[in-house]
Short mmCIF file of C-alpha atoms and ligand atoms in Angstrom, two decimals:
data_model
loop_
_atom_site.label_atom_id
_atom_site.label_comp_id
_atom_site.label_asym_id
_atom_site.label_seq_id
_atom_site.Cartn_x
_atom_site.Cartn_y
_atom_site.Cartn_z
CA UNK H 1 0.00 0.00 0.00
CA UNK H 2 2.90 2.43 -0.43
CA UNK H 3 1.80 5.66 -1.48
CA UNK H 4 -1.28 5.74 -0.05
CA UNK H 5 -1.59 8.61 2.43
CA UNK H 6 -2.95 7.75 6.40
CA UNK H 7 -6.73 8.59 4.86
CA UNK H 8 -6.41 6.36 1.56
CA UNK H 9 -4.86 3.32 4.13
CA UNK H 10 -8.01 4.17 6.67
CA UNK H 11 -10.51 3.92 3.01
CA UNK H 12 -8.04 0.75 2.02
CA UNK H 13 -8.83 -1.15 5.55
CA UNK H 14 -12.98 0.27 5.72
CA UNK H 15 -14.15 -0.24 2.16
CA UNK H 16 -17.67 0.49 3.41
CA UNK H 17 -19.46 2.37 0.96
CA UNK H 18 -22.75 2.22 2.99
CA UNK H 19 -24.36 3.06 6.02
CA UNK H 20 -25.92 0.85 8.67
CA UNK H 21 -29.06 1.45 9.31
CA UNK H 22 -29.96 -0.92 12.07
CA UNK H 23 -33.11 0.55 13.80
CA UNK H 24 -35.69 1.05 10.81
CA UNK H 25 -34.57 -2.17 9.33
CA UNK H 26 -35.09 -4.02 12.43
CA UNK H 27 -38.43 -2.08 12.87
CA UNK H 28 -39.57 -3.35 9.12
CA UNK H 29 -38.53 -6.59 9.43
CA UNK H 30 -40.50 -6.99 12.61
CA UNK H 31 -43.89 -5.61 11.02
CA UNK H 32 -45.88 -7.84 9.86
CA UNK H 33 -46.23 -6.44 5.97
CA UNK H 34 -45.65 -7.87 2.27
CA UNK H 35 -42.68 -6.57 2.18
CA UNK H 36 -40.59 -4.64 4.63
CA UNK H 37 -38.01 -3.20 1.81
CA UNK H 38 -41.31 -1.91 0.02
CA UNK H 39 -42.64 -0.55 3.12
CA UNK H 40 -38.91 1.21 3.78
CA UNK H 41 -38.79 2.46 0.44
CA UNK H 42 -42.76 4.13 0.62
CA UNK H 43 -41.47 5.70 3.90
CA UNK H 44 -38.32 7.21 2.21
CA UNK H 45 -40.60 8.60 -1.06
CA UNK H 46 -42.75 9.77 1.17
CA UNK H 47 -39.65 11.78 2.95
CA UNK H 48 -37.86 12.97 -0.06
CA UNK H 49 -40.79 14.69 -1.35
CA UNK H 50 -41.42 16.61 1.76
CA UNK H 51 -37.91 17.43 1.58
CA UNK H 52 -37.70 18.84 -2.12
CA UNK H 53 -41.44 20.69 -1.44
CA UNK H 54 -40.09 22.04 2.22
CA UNK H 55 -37.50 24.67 3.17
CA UNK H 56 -35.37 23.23 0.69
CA UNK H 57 -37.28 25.22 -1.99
CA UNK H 58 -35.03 28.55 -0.05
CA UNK H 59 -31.54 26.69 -0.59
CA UNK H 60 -29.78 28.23 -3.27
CA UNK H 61 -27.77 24.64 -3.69
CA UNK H 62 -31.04 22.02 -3.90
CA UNK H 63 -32.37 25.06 -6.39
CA UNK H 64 -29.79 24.37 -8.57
CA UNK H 65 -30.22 20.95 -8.30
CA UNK H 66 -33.79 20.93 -9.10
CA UNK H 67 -34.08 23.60 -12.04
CA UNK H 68 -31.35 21.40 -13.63
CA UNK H 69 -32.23 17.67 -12.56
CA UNK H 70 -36.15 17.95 -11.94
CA UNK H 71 -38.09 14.68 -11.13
CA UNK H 72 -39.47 11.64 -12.97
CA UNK H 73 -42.82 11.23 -14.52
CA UNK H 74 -43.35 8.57 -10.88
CA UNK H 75 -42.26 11.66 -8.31
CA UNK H 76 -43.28 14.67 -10.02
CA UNK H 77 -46.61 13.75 -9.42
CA UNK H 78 -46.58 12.64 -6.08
CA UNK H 79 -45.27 16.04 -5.55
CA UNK H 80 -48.01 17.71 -7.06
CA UNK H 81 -50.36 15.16 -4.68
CA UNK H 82 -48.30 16.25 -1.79
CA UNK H 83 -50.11 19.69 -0.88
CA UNK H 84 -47.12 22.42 -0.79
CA UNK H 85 -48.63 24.57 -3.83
CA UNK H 86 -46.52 27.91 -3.74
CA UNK H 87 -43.22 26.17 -3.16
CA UNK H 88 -44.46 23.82 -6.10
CA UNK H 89 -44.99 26.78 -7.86
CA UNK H 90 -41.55 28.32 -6.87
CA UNK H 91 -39.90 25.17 -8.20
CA UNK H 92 -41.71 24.45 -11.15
CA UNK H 93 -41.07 27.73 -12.31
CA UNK H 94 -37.50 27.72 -12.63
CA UNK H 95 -37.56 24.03 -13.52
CA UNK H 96 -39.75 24.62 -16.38
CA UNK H 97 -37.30 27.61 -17.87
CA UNK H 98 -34.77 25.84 -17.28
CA UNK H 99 -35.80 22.80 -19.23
CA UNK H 100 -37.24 25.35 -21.84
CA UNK H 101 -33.75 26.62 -22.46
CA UNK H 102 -32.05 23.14 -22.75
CA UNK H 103 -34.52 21.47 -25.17
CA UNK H 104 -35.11 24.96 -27.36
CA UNK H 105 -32.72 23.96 -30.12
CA UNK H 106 -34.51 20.47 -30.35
CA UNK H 107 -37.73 22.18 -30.42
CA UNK H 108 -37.13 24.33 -32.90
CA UNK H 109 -35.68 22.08 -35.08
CA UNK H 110 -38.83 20.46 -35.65
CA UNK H 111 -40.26 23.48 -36.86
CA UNK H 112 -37.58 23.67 -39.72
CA UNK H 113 -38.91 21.32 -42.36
CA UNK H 114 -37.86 18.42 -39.34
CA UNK H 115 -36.55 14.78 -40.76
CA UNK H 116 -36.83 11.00 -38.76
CA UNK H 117 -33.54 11.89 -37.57
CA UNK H 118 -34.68 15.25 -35.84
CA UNK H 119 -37.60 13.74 -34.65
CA UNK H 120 -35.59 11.14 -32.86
CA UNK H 121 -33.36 13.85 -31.25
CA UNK H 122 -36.32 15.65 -30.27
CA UNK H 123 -37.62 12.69 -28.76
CA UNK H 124 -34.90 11.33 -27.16
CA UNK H 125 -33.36 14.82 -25.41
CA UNK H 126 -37.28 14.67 -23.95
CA UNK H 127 -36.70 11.41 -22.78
CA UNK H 128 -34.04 11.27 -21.12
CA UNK H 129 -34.72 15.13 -19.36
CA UNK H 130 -37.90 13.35 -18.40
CA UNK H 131 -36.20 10.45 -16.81
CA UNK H 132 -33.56 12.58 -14.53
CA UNK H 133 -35.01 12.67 -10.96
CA UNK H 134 -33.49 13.55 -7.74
CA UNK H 135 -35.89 11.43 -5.61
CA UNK H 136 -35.03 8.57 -7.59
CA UNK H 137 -31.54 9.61 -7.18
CA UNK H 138 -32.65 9.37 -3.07
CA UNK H 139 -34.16 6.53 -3.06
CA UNK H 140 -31.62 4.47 -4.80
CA UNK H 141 -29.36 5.56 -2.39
CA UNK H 142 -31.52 4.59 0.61
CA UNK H 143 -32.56 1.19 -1.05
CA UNK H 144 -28.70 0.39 -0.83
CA UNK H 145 -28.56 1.26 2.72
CA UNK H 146 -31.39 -0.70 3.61
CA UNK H 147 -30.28 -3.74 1.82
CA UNK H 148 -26.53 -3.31 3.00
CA UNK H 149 -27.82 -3.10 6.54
CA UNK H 150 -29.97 -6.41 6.05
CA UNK H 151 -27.38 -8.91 4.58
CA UNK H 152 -25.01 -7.89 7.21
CA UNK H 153 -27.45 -8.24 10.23
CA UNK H 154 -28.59 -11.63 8.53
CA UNK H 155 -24.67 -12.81 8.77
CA UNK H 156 -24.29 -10.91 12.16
CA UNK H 157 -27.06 -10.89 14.23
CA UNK H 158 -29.06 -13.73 15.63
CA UNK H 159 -32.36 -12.01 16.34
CA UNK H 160 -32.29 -10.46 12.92
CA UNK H 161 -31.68 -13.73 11.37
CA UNK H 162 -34.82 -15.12 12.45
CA UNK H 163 -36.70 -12.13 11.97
CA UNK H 164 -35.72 -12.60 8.23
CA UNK H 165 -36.82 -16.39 8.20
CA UNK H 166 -40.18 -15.33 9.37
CA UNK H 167 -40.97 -12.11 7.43
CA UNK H 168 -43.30 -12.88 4.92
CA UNK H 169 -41.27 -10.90 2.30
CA UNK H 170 -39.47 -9.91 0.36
CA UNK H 171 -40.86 -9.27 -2.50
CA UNK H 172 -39.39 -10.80 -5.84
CA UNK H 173 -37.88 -6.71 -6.69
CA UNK H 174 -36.56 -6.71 -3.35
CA UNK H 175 -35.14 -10.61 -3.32
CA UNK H 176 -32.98 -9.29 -6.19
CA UNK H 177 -31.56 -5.81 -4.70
CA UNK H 178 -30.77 -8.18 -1.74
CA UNK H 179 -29.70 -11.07 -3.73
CA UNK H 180 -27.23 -8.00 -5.72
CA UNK H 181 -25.93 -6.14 -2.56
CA UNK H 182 -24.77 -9.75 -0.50
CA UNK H 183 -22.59 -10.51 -3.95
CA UNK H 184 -21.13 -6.96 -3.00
CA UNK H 185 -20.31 -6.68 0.33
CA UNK H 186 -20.31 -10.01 1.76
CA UNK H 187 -17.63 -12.90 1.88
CA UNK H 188 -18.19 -15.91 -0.23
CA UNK H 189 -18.86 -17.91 2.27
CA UNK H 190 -21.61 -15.62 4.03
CA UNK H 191 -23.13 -14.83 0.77
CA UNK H 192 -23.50 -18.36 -0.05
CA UNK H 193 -25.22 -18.54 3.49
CA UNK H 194 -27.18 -15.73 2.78
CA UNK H 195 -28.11 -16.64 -1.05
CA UNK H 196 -29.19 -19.92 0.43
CA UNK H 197 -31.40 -18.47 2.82
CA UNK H 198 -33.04 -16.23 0.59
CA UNK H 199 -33.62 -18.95 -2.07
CA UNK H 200 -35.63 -21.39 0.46
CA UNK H 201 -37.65 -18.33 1.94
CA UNK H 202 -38.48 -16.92 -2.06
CA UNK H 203 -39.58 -20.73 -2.85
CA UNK H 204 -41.95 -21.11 -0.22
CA UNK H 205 -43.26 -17.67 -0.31
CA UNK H 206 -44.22 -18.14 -3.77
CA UNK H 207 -45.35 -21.33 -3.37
CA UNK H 208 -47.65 -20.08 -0.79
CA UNK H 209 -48.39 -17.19 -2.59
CA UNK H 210 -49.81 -19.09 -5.37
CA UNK H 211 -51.96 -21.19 -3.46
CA UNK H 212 -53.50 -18.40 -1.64
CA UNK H 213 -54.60 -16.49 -5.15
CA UNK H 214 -55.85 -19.77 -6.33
CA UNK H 215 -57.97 -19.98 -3.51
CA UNK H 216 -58.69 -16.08 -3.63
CA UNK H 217 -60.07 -16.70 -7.47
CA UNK H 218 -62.02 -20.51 -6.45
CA UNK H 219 -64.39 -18.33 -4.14
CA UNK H 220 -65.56 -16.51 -6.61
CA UNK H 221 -67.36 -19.68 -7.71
CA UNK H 222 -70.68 -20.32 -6.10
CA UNK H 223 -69.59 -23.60 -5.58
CA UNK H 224 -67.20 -22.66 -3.13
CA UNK H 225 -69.05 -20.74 -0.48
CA UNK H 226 -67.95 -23.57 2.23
CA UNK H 227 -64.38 -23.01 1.54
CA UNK H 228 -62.47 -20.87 4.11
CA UNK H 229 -60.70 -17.66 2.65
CA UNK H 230 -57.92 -18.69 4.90
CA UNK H 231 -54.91 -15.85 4.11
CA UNK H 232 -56.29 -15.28 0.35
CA UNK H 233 -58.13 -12.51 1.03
CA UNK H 234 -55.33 -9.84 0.22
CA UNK H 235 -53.58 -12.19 -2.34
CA UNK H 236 -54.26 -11.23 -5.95
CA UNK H 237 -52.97 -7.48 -3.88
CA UNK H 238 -49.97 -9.28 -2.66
CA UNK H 239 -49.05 -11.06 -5.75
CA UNK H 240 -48.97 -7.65 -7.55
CA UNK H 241 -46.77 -6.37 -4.53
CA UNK H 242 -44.75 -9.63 -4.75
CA UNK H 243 -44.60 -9.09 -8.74
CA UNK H 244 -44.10 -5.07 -9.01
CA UNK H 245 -41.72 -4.32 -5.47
CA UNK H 246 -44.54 -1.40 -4.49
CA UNK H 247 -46.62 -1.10 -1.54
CA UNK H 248 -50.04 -1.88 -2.62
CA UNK H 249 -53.76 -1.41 -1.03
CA UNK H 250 -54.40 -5.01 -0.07
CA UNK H 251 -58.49 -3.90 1.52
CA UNK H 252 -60.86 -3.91 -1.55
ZN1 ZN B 1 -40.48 -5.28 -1.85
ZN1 ZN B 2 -38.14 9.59 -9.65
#
């Protein structure tokens, strides 16, 4: 490690990239929902757009941010949902200038006799401005967090472990954000514990899964007005949960 100053060696020996995040993970994983990465990650949208609607709307830095970066065609409007009108308006002023200015060439370029291929520019510059989003930004960020702090407290932590066994999730989205963080961080040998683990619990979730929305579909046959709902209920709700990694209203 020569030529590495006293910080680089401390980065070289703590090649952490992510927080723990012990308490809210422990707190999901103890509730008894779907999934407790999709209730995490409704908890932190939720947060992020109070944060870009609040008194970050007076921060000359976030401003920035926003007029140039915006939000997705998902959090732009939840924002809008989220109450907050005049900073809305505050934001979406600038925001809309600013995108104005960027796509004015490709705009007007449409207007000059336009071809396929300035179509497609057109298009595409729309796209992809429409696909920048600082919440997703957020959230990706917090996802990681959440899922770092899981694998290790599945390796490292007995109470945790079990908590995991008996959590009816995650969901399928989730199983692969975990499944893709413990081939990061953890040894082979732990993540071929962990991989394991999270195998067994997907196959018997699903298996479970689709016996409960076969039942939940059987009672809507006359025929079956003896059979017990059992946990079917909610299932055609969980299996879109299960299938789609969102929070869904499971109550009809
Ligand atoms: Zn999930
Ligand atoms: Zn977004």
């Amino acid at each position: 490690m020569s030529g590495l100053s006293y910080s680089d060696t401390l980065l070289y020996s703590y090649p952490v990239k992510y927080q723990l995040e012990t308490i809210p993970v422990h707190d999901a994983w103890d509730s008894d929902v779907p999934c407790p990465l999709c209730s995490m990650m409704e908890e932190a949208e939720k947060r992020h757009v109070e944060y870009y609607l609040g008194n970050s709307v007076m921060n000359p830095e976030t401003r920035v941010l926003v007029n140039d970066t915006g939000f997705c065609s998902r959090h732009f409007p939840l924002m809008r949902e989220a109450g907050h009108a005049h900073h809305l308006g505050l934001i979406a002023h600038t925001h809309l200038q600013q995108v104005h200015n960027k796509l004015s060439g490709n705009i007007k370029t449409l207007n000059r006799g336009g071809s396929a291929r300035t179509a497609g520019i057109f298009s595409a510059a729309v796209r992809s401005q429409a696909e920048e989003c600082l919440i997703c930004r957020s959230v990706e960020r917090d996802l990681k967090r959440y899922s770092y702090t899981a694998v290790k407290l599945f390796i490292e932590e007995e109470e945790f472990h079990s908590l995991f066994t008996e959590s009816r999730g995650p969901c399928l989205i989730h199983a692969a954000d975990l499944a893709d963080m413990a081939a990061e961080v953890l040894k082979k040998k732990d993540m071929q514990y962990f991989l394991t683990a999270l195998s067994e619990h997907l196959e018997e979730s699903l298996k479970e899964l689709e016996a409960d929305v076969l039942r939940f579909t059987q009672k809507f046959d006359s025929q079956n007005d003896e059979m017990v709902w059992g946990n079917s209920r909610d299932a055609h709700a969980r299996t879109v949960q299960m299938l789609s990694g969102r929070v869904v209203r499971l109550t009809d």
